[in-house]
CSV table of C-alpha atoms and ligand atoms in Angstrom, one decimal:
chain,number,residue,atom,x,y,z
A,3,MET,CA,-40.9,13.5,27.0
A,4,LYS,CA,-39.1,11.1,29.3
A,5,LYS,CA,-35.3,11.5,29.3
A,6,ARG,CA,-33.5,8.2,28.1
A,7,ILE,CA,-30.6,7.3,30.3
A,8,LEU,CA,-28.0,4.9,29.2
A,9,VAL,CA,-26.5,3.0,32.0
A,10,VAL,CA,-22.9,1.6,31.3
A,11,SER,CA,-22.0,-0.6,34.5
A,12,SER,CA,-22.3,-3.7,36.6
A,13,ALA,CA,-24.7,-6.4,37.6
A,14,ASN,CA,-24.4,-8.7,40.5
A,15,ILE,CA,-26.1,-11.2,42.6
A,16,ASP,CA,-25.6,-10.1,46.3
A,17,PHE,CA,-25.1,-12.6,48.8
A,18,VAL,CA,-26.0,-10.8,52.2
A,19,GLN,CA,-25.3,-11.7,55.8
A,20,ASN,CA,-26.5,-9.7,58.9
A,21,VAL,CA,-24.0,-9.9,61.7
A,22,LYS,CA,-23.7,-8.6,65.2
A,23,ARG,CA,-19.9,-8.2,64.9
A,24,MET,CA,-17.3,-8.9,62.4
A,25,PRO,CA,-15.0,-12.1,63.3
A,26,SER,CA,-11.3,-11.5,63.6
A,27,GLY,CA,-8.8,-13.1,61.7
A,28,GLY,CA,-8.9,-17.0,62.4
A,29,GLU,CA,-12.1,-16.7,64.2
A,30,THR,CA,-15.5,-18.6,63.6
A,31,VAL,CA,-18.8,-16.9,64.9
A,32,ILE,CA,-22.2,-18.1,64.5
A,33,GLU,CA,-24.4,-15.5,63.5
A,34,LYS,CA,-28.4,-15.9,63.4
A,35,GLY,CA,-29.0,-12.6,61.6
A,36,GLY,CA,-30.0,-14.6,58.5
A,37,TYR,CA,-29.0,-14.3,54.9
A,38,SER,CA,-30.3,-13.5,51.5
A,39,TYR,CA,-29.7,-13.2,47.9
A,40,VAL,CA,-30.7,-9.8,46.5
A,41,PRO,CA,-30.2,-8.4,43.0
A,42,GLY,CA,-27.5,-5.8,43.4
A,43,GLY,CA,-24.3,-4.5,41.7
A,44,LYS,CA,-23.9,-0.9,41.4
A,45,GLY,CA,-25.2,-0.5,37.7
A,46,ALA,CA,-28.0,-2.5,38.3
A,47,ASN,CA,-28.7,-0.6,41.4
A,48,SER,CA,-28.6,2.7,39.6
A,49,ALA,CA,-30.5,1.5,36.6
A,50,LEU,CA,-33.4,0.5,38.8
A,51,ALA,CA,-33.2,3.8,40.4
A,52,PHE,CA,-33.5,5.7,37.1
A,53,ALA,CA,-36.5,3.2,36.2
A,54,ARG,CA,-38.3,3.7,39.6
A,55,LEU,CA,-38.0,7.5,39.1
A,56,GLY,CA,-39.5,7.4,35.8
A,57,ALA,CA,-36.7,7.7,33.3
A,58,ASP,CA,-36.6,5.6,29.9
A,59,THR,CA,-33.8,3.3,31.3
A,60,VAL,CA,-31.3,1.4,29.0
A,61,PHE,CA,-28.8,-1.0,30.8
A,62,CYS,CA,-25.7,-1.8,29.2
A,63,THR,CA,-23.8,-4.7,31.0
A,64,LYS,CA,-22.5,-8.2,30.8
A,65,VAL,CA,-23.8,-11.3,32.6
A,66,GLY,CA,-23.1,-14.8,32.6
A,67,ARG,CA,-24.8,-17.9,31.0
A,68,ASP,CA,-26.5,-18.7,34.2
A,69,ASP,CA,-29.6,-18.9,36.4
A,70,ASN,CA,-28.7,-15.7,38.3
A,71,ALA,CA,-28.5,-14.0,34.9
A,72,LYS,CA,-32.0,-15.1,33.9
A,73,LYS,CA,-33.3,-14.0,37.3
A,74,LEU,CA,-31.5,-10.6,37.1
A,75,LYS,CA,-32.7,-10.0,33.5
A,76,GLY,CA,-36.3,-11.0,34.5
A,77,LEU,CA,-36.4,-8.4,37.1
A,78,TYR,CA,-35.0,-5.7,35.2
A,79,SER,CA,-37.7,-6.3,32.4
A,80,ALA,CA,-40.3,-6.4,34.9
A,81,GLU,CA,-39.2,-3.0,36.0
A,82,GLY,CA,-39.3,-1.7,32.3
A,83,ILE,CA,-35.7,-1.5,31.7
A,84,ASP,CA,-34.5,-1.7,28.2
A,85,THR,CA,-32.3,-5.2,28.3
A,86,ARG,CA,-31.1,-5.4,24.8
A,87,PHE,CA,-27.7,-4.3,25.5
A,88,ILE,CA,-27.1,-6.7,28.3
A,89,CYS,CA,-24.4,-8.8,26.8
A,90,GLU,CA,-23.8,-12.5,27.8
A,91,ASP,CA,-20.3,-14.0,28.4
A,92,ARG,CA,-19.9,-17.6,27.4
A,93,GLU,CA,-17.6,-18.6,30.3
A,94,ALA,CA,-17.5,-16.2,33.0
A,95,PRO,CA,-20.3,-16.3,35.6
A,96,THR,CA,-22.6,-13.3,36.5
A,97,GLY,CA,-21.0,-11.3,39.1
A,98,LEU,CA,-21.4,-11.8,42.9
A,99,ALA,CA,-20.9,-9.6,45.9
A,100,SER,CA,-20.4,-10.9,49.3
A,101,ILE,CA,-22.0,-8.3,51.6
A,102,ILE,CA,-21.7,-8.4,55.4
A,103,VAL,CA,-24.2,-5.7,57.1
A,104,GLU,CA,-23.5,-5.0,60.7
A,105,GLU,CA,-26.0,-3.8,63.1
A,106,ASP,CA,-25.4,-0.1,62.7
A,107,GLY,CA,-26.3,-0.7,59.0
A,108,GLN,CA,-22.7,-0.5,57.8
A,109,ASN,CA,-21.6,-2.8,55.2
A,110,ARG,CA,-18.3,-4.5,54.1
A,111,ILE,CA,-18.4,-5.7,50.5
A,112,ILE,CA,-16.2,-7.9,48.3
A,113,VAL,CA,-17.1,-8.3,44.6
A,114,TYR,CA,-16.2,-10.9,42.2
A,115,PRO,CA,-16.6,-9.5,39.0
A,116,GLY,CA,-17.0,-12.4,36.8
A,117,ALA,CA,-18.7,-11.5,33.4
A,118,ASN,CA,-18.6,-7.4,34.4
A,119,GLY,CA,-15.0,-7.8,34.0
A,120,PHE,CA,-15.5,-8.8,30.2
A,121,LEU,CA,-17.6,-5.6,29.2
A,122,ASN,CA,-15.7,-4.0,26.4
A,123,GLU,CA,-15.6,-1.3,23.9
A,124,ASN,CA,-17.7,-2.9,21.3
A,125,ASP,CA,-20.5,-3.5,23.8
A,126,VAL,CA,-20.5,0.2,24.8
A,127,GLU,CA,-20.6,1.2,21.2
A,128,GLU,CA,-23.4,-0.9,20.4
A,129,ALA,CA,-25.5,0.2,23.5
A,130,PHE,CA,-25.2,3.8,22.0
A,131,THR,CA,-27.4,3.3,19.2
A,132,CYS,CA,-30.1,3.7,21.7
A,133,TYR,CA,-29.9,7.7,21.2
A,134,PRO,CA,-29.6,8.4,24.9
A,135,ASP,CA,-30.2,11.8,26.5
A,136,GLY,CA,-27.7,11.1,29.0
A,137,VAL,CA,-25.0,8.5,30.0
A,138,PHE,CA,-24.3,7.3,33.4
A,139,VAL,CA,-21.0,5.4,34.2
A,140,GLN,CA,-19.7,3.5,37.3
A,141,LEU,CA,-16.3,1.9,37.7
A,142,GLU,CA,-17.3,-1.4,38.5
A,143,ILE,CA,-16.5,-2.5,35.0
A,144,PRO,CA,-13.0,-2.5,33.0
A,145,ASP,CA,-11.3,0.8,32.5
A,146,ASN,CA,-11.6,0.5,28.7
A,147,ALA,CA,-15.4,0.4,28.9
A,148,VAL,CA,-15.7,3.3,31.2
A,149,ILE,CA,-13.3,5.4,28.8
A,150,ALA,CA,-15.1,4.1,25.8
A,151,ALA,CA,-18.3,5.4,27.4
A,152,ALA,CA,-17.0,8.8,28.2
A,153,ARG,CA,-15.2,9.1,24.7
A,154,PHE,CA,-18.5,8.2,22.8
A,155,ALA,CA,-20.7,10.5,24.9
A,156,ARG,CA,-18.2,13.3,24.6
A,157,GLU,CA,-17.9,12.8,20.7
A,158,LYS,CA,-21.9,12.7,20.3
A,159,SER,CA,-22.2,15.8,22.9
A,160,ILE,CA,-24.3,13.8,25.2
A,161,PRO,CA,-24.1,14.7,28.7
A,162,PHE,CA,-22.4,11.8,31.0
A,163,PHE,CA,-22.3,11.3,34.7
A,164,VAL,CA,-19.6,9.4,36.6
A,165,ASP,CA,-20.5,7.7,39.9
A,166,ALA,CA,-16.8,7.0,40.9
A,167,GLY,CA,-17.6,3.6,42.8
A,168,PRO,CA,-15.4,1.6,43.3
A,169,ALA,CA,-12.6,3.6,42.8
A,170,ARG,CA,-8.9,2.3,41.9
A,171,GLN,CA,-5.6,4.0,42.4
A,172,GLY,CA,-4.3,4.9,39.1
A,173,PHE,CA,-7.7,5.1,37.0
A,174,PRO,CA,-6.9,7.7,34.3
A,175,LEU,CA,-9.1,10.5,35.4
A,176,GLU,CA,-8.3,12.7,32.4
A,177,GLU,CA,-10.2,10.3,30.3
A,178,LEU,CA,-13.3,11.5,31.8
A,179,ARG,CA,-12.9,15.1,30.7
A,180,GLY,CA,-16.0,16.8,30.0
A,181,VAL,CA,-18.1,14.9,32.6
A,182,GLU,CA,-21.2,16.6,33.6
A,183,ILE,CA,-21.1,15.6,37.4
A,184,LEU,CA,-18.4,13.5,38.9
A,185,SER,CA,-19.5,11.9,42.2
A,186,PRO,CA,-17.4,9.9,44.4
A,187,ASN,CA,-18.0,8.9,48.1
A,188,GLU,CA,-15.5,9.5,50.9
A,189,THR,CA,-13.2,6.5,50.3
A,190,GLU,CA,-13.2,6.8,46.5
A,191,CYS,CA,-12.4,10.6,46.9
A,192,GLU,CA,-9.3,9.6,49.1
A,193,ILE,CA,-8.1,7.0,46.6
A,194,LEU,CA,-8.5,9.2,43.6
A,195,THR,CA,-7.0,12.4,45.1
A,196,GLY,CA,-5.1,11.3,48.2
A,197,ILE,CA,-7.2,13.8,50.2
A,198,LYS,CA,-9.5,12.3,52.9
A,199,PRO,CA,-12.6,14.8,52.8
A,200,ASP,CA,-12.8,14.8,56.5
A,201,SER,CA,-13.2,18.8,56.5
A,202,VAL,CA,-14.7,21.3,54.5
A,203,GLN,CA,-11.3,22.4,53.4
A,204,ASN,CA,-10.3,19.0,52.5
A,205,CYS,CA,-13.5,18.5,50.5
A,206,LEU,CA,-12.6,21.6,48.7
A,207,LYS,CA,-9.1,20.8,47.9
A,208,ALA,CA,-10.0,17.4,46.6
A,209,ALA,CA,-13.1,18.5,44.6
A,210,ILE,CA,-10.6,21.3,43.0
A,211,ARG,CA,-8.2,18.5,42.1
A,212,LEU,CA,-10.9,16.3,40.6
A,213,ALA,CA,-12.3,19.3,38.6
A,214,THR,CA,-9.1,20.3,37.4
A,215,VAL,CA,-8.0,16.9,36.0
A,216,THR,CA,-11.7,16.0,34.5
A,217,GLU,CA,-12.8,19.4,33.6
A,218,ALA,CA,-16.1,18.3,35.5
A,219,LYS,CA,-18.9,20.8,35.7
A,220,TYR,CA,-19.6,19.8,39.0
A,221,VAL,CA,-18.2,17.7,41.6
A,222,VAL,CA,-20.5,16.1,44.2
A,223,ILE,CA,-18.7,14.2,47.1
A,224,LYS,CA,-21.0,11.9,49.1
A,225,LEU,CA,-20.3,12.1,52.8
A,226,GLY,CA,-22.7,9.5,54.2
A,227,ARG,CA,-24.7,10.7,57.4
A,228,ARG,CA,-22.9,14.0,56.7
A,229,GLY,CA,-24.5,14.7,53.5
A,230,SER,CA,-22.8,15.7,50.4
A,231,PHE,CA,-20.3,18.4,49.3
A,232,ILE,CA,-21.1,20.4,45.8
A,233,TYR,CA,-18.4,22.2,44.1
A,234,ASP,CA,-19.0,24.1,40.7
A,235,GLY,CA,-15.6,25.3,39.6
A,236,LYS,CA,-16.1,28.4,41.7
A,237,TYR,CA,-18.3,28.1,44.9
A,238,TYR,CA,-19.2,25.2,47.0
A,239,ASN,CA,-22.3,24.0,49.0
A,240,ILE,CA,-23.1,21.4,51.5
A,241,ILE,CA,-26.4,19.7,51.6
A,242,PRO,CA,-26.9,17.8,54.9
A,243,ALA,CA,-28.4,14.4,55.1
A,244,HIS,CA,-31.7,13.7,56.6
A,245,LYS,CA,-32.0,12.0,60.1
A,246,VAL,CA,-33.1,8.4,59.6
A,247,THR,CA,-32.8,5.2,61.3
A,248,VAL,CA,-30.2,3.2,59.2
A,249,ALA,CA,-31.1,-0.4,58.1
A,250,ASP,CA,-28.4,-0.9,55.6
A,251,THR,CA,-26.5,1.6,53.6
A,252,THR,CA,-25.9,-0.8,50.8
A,253,ALA,CA,-26.6,1.0,47.4
A,254,ALA,CA,-27.2,4.4,49.0
A,255,GLY,CA,-24.3,5.9,46.9
A,256,ASP,CA,-25.8,4.1,43.7
A,257,VAL,CA,-29.1,5.7,44.2
A,258,PHE,CA,-27.8,8.7,45.3
A,259,THR,CA,-25.8,9.5,42.3
A,260,ALA,CA,-28.5,8.2,39.9
A,261,ALA,CA,-31.4,10.4,41.4
A,262,LEU,CA,-28.8,13.4,41.2
A,263,SER,CA,-28.2,12.7,37.6
A,264,TYR,CA,-31.6,12.2,36.5
A,265,ALA,CA,-33.0,15.4,38.5
A,266,TYR,CA,-30.1,17.3,36.9
A,267,LEU,CA,-30.6,16.3,33.4
A,268,GLN,CA,-34.6,17.3,33.8
A,269,LYS,CA,-33.9,20.8,35.0
A,270,GLY,CA,-29.9,21.3,35.1
A,271,GLU,CA,-30.4,22.8,38.6
A,272,ILE,CA,-27.4,21.1,40.7
A,273,LEU,CA,-28.5,22.0,44.2
A,274,GLU,CA,-32.1,21.2,43.7
A,275,ALA,CA,-30.9,17.9,42.0
A,276,THR,CA,-28.6,17.2,45.2
A,277,ARG,CA,-31.8,18.0,47.7
A,278,PHE,CA,-33.8,15.4,45.6
A,279,ALA,CA,-31.1,12.7,45.5
A,280,THR,CA,-30.5,13.3,49.3
A,281,LEU,CA,-34.3,12.1,50.0
A,282,ALA,CA,-33.4,9.3,47.7
A,283,GLY,CA,-30.4,8.5,49.6
A,284,ALA,CA,-32.1,8.7,53.0
A,285,ILE,CA,-34.9,6.2,52.1
A,286,CYS,CA,-32.4,3.8,50.5
A,287,VAL,CA,-30.4,3.7,53.9
A,288,SER,CA,-33.5,3.2,56.1
A,289,ARG,CA,-34.3,-0.1,54.2
A,290,PRO,CA,-32.2,-3.6,53.8
A,291,GLY,CA,-30.8,-4.7,50.7
A,292,ALA,CA,-29.6,-3.3,47.4
A,293,SER,CA,-32.6,-3.3,44.6
A,294,THR,CA,-34.9,-4.0,47.6
A,295,SER,CA,-34.0,-0.5,49.1
A,296,ILE,CA,-34.4,1.9,45.9
A,297,PRO,CA,-37.4,4.2,46.3
A,298,THR,CA,-39.9,5.3,43.5
A,299,LEU,CA,-40.7,8.7,42.7
A,300,LYS,CA,-44.0,8.4,44.6
A,301,GLU,CA,-41.9,7.5,47.7
A,302,ILE,CA,-39.4,10.4,47.4
A,303,LYS,CA,-42.4,12.8,47.1
A,304,ALA,CA,-44.2,11.4,49.9
A,305,PHE,CA,-40.9,11.5,52.0
A,306,ALA,CA,-40.5,15.1,51.1
A,307,LYS,CA,-44.0,16.1,52.0
A,308,SER,CA,-43.5,14.3,55.5
A,309,ILE,CA,-40.4,16.4,56.4
A,310,LYS,CA,-42.1,19.5,55.1
A,311,GLU,CA,-45.2,18.9,57.4
A,312,ALA,CA,-43.0,17.9,60.3
A,313,LYS,CA,-41.3,21.4,60.4
B,19,LIG,P1,-22.7,2.8,49.7
B,19,LIG,O1,-23.2,2.5,51.2
B,19,LIG,O2,-24.0,2.4,48.8
B,19,LIG,O3,-21.0,2.4,49.6
B,19,LIG,P2,-21.6,5.2,49.4
B,19,LIG,O4,-20.7,5.4,50.5
B,19,LIG,O5,-21.5,5.4,48.1
B,19,LIG,O6,-22.9,4.3,49.9
B,19,LIG,P3,-22.8,7.5,50.8
B,19,LIG,O7,-22.0,9.0,51.0
B,19,LIG,O8,-22.8,6.6,52.1
B,19,LIG,O9,-22.5,6.8,49.6
B,19,LIG,O10,-24.4,7.7,50.7
B,19,LIG,C1,-24.9,8.5,49.5
B,19,LIG,C2,-25.9,9.7,50.3
B,19,LIG,O11,-27.1,9.0,50.7
B,19,LIG,C3,-25.2,10.6,51.2
B,19,LIG,O12,-24.7,11.8,50.5
B,19,LIG,C4,-26.5,11.0,52.0
B,19,LIG,O13,-27.2,11.8,51.4
B,19,LIG,C5,-27.2,9.7,52.1
B,19,LIG,N1,-26.9,8.9,53.0
B,19,LIG,C6,-25.9,8.0,53.4
B,19,LIG,N2,-25.8,7.5,54.5
B,19,LIG,C7,-26.8,8.0,55.3
B,19,LIG,C8,-27.2,8.2,56.7
B,19,LIG,N3,-26.8,7.5,57.5
B,19,LIG,N4,-28.6,9.0,56.9
B,19,LIG,C9,-29.2,9.6,56.1
B,19,LIG,N5,-28.6,9.7,54.7
B,19,LIG,C10,-27.7,8.9,54.3
B,20,LIG,O1,-23.2,-0.3,46.0
B,20,LIG,C1,-23.5,-1.4,46.5
B,20,LIG,C2,-23.2,-2.7,45.3
B,20,LIG,O2,-22.0,-2.8,45.6
B,20,LIG,C3,-23.8,-4.0,45.8
B,20,LIG,O3,-25.2,-4.2,45.5
B,20,LIG,C4,-22.8,-4.9,45.5
B,20,LIG,O4,-23.3,-5.8,44.4
B,20,LIG,C5,-21.5,-4.0,44.8
B,20,LIG,O5,-21.6,-4.0,43.6
C-alpha cells in the first residue's frame, strides 16, 4: 500500500530571472536571460516530489483568493495531490518568491510569504484528519504551525520529518523533539547551531548539537555539491553528490529531503534513503526552475541505471 504523507508547508509562485551577474547597489543592468513564473514554494516543491515518487500526498498550506492560487491548485490536483487542506486567506495574496539565477546555477531568493504567513494551528489540526503515515514540515510557515504539526505527530505516534528551510535564528528547536529526520542545508545549519559545516569535524559538532536539542533519530546536513552528512546519534557517514551539469539549484533541498523522507518511510534504511535522495537532488539541479525540475520515480531509476552502466 502507498504511504500517505501529509506535507505541512508553503506554496508560492516563483518569479525567476536569469542573469549573467548580479547588479551592485544602485546599479541597473539589462539582462536578456529571460524570465518566467514557475510554481514553487518549499512545501509545494516537496509535495510534488512526494507525488512524483508515488506517495499518496496530502498538502496543507494557505494561499490567497487570486489567480495564482487557482493555477497552483490546478497543478497540484493534476499531479494527484490531495488539496482538501489547502486553506484560503481572504486578504493576503498567494506567496511570491523573487529568484535570481546566475550563470553557474546558483540562486538568490526573496520570499514574500503572503497567505503562507497565516497558516495556523487549527488548519494543521484539521489536516491531521487524513490519517497520515508520515508528516513532512518545513519552516516557510509560522512557527506555531510548525510546532503544532510536530506536536500532533508526536501525540499520534506518526513519524515526522523536518526540512529546516528557511531557518531563522531563535526558532525553538526543542519543540521538534522526537523528529525522525532533521535536515538543514549549510546556511540553515549555521543559523541554527552557529557552526559552519565546512569540515567533517564541524558537521559532526553541528549534528550533535541539533540531535541533542531535538532528540532527532537522524540529522542529515545537505552540503550542495559536496553531498550530505548523516549522523545517527553515534556514527556519521558522508554521501558524495553526483557530478552533473548544473542549470539551477532551486528546489534541490526540497526534493532531496522529500525523497529522503519517503524512501526512509518505506524501508527505514537511512543510508539507502540518502543515496536515493542524492540521485533526486542531482537530477533537480540539472534542470531549471522549481516544480519544473522535480524528477519522477521512473527518471530517478533511469539515472541510477545510467550511473551503474557508466562504471
Ligand atoms: P536549494 O538550492 O534548493 O536551496 P539546498 O541548499 O537546500 O538547496 P543543497 O545542499 O544545495 O540543498 O542540495 C541538496 C542535495 O542536492 C545535496 O545534498 C546534493 O545531494 C544535491 N545537490 C545539490 N547541489 C548539487 C550539485 N551542484 N551537483 C550535484 N548534486 C547536487
Ligand atoms: O527551495 C526553493 C523554493 O524556495 C522556491 O521555489 C521559492 O518559492 C522558495 O520558497
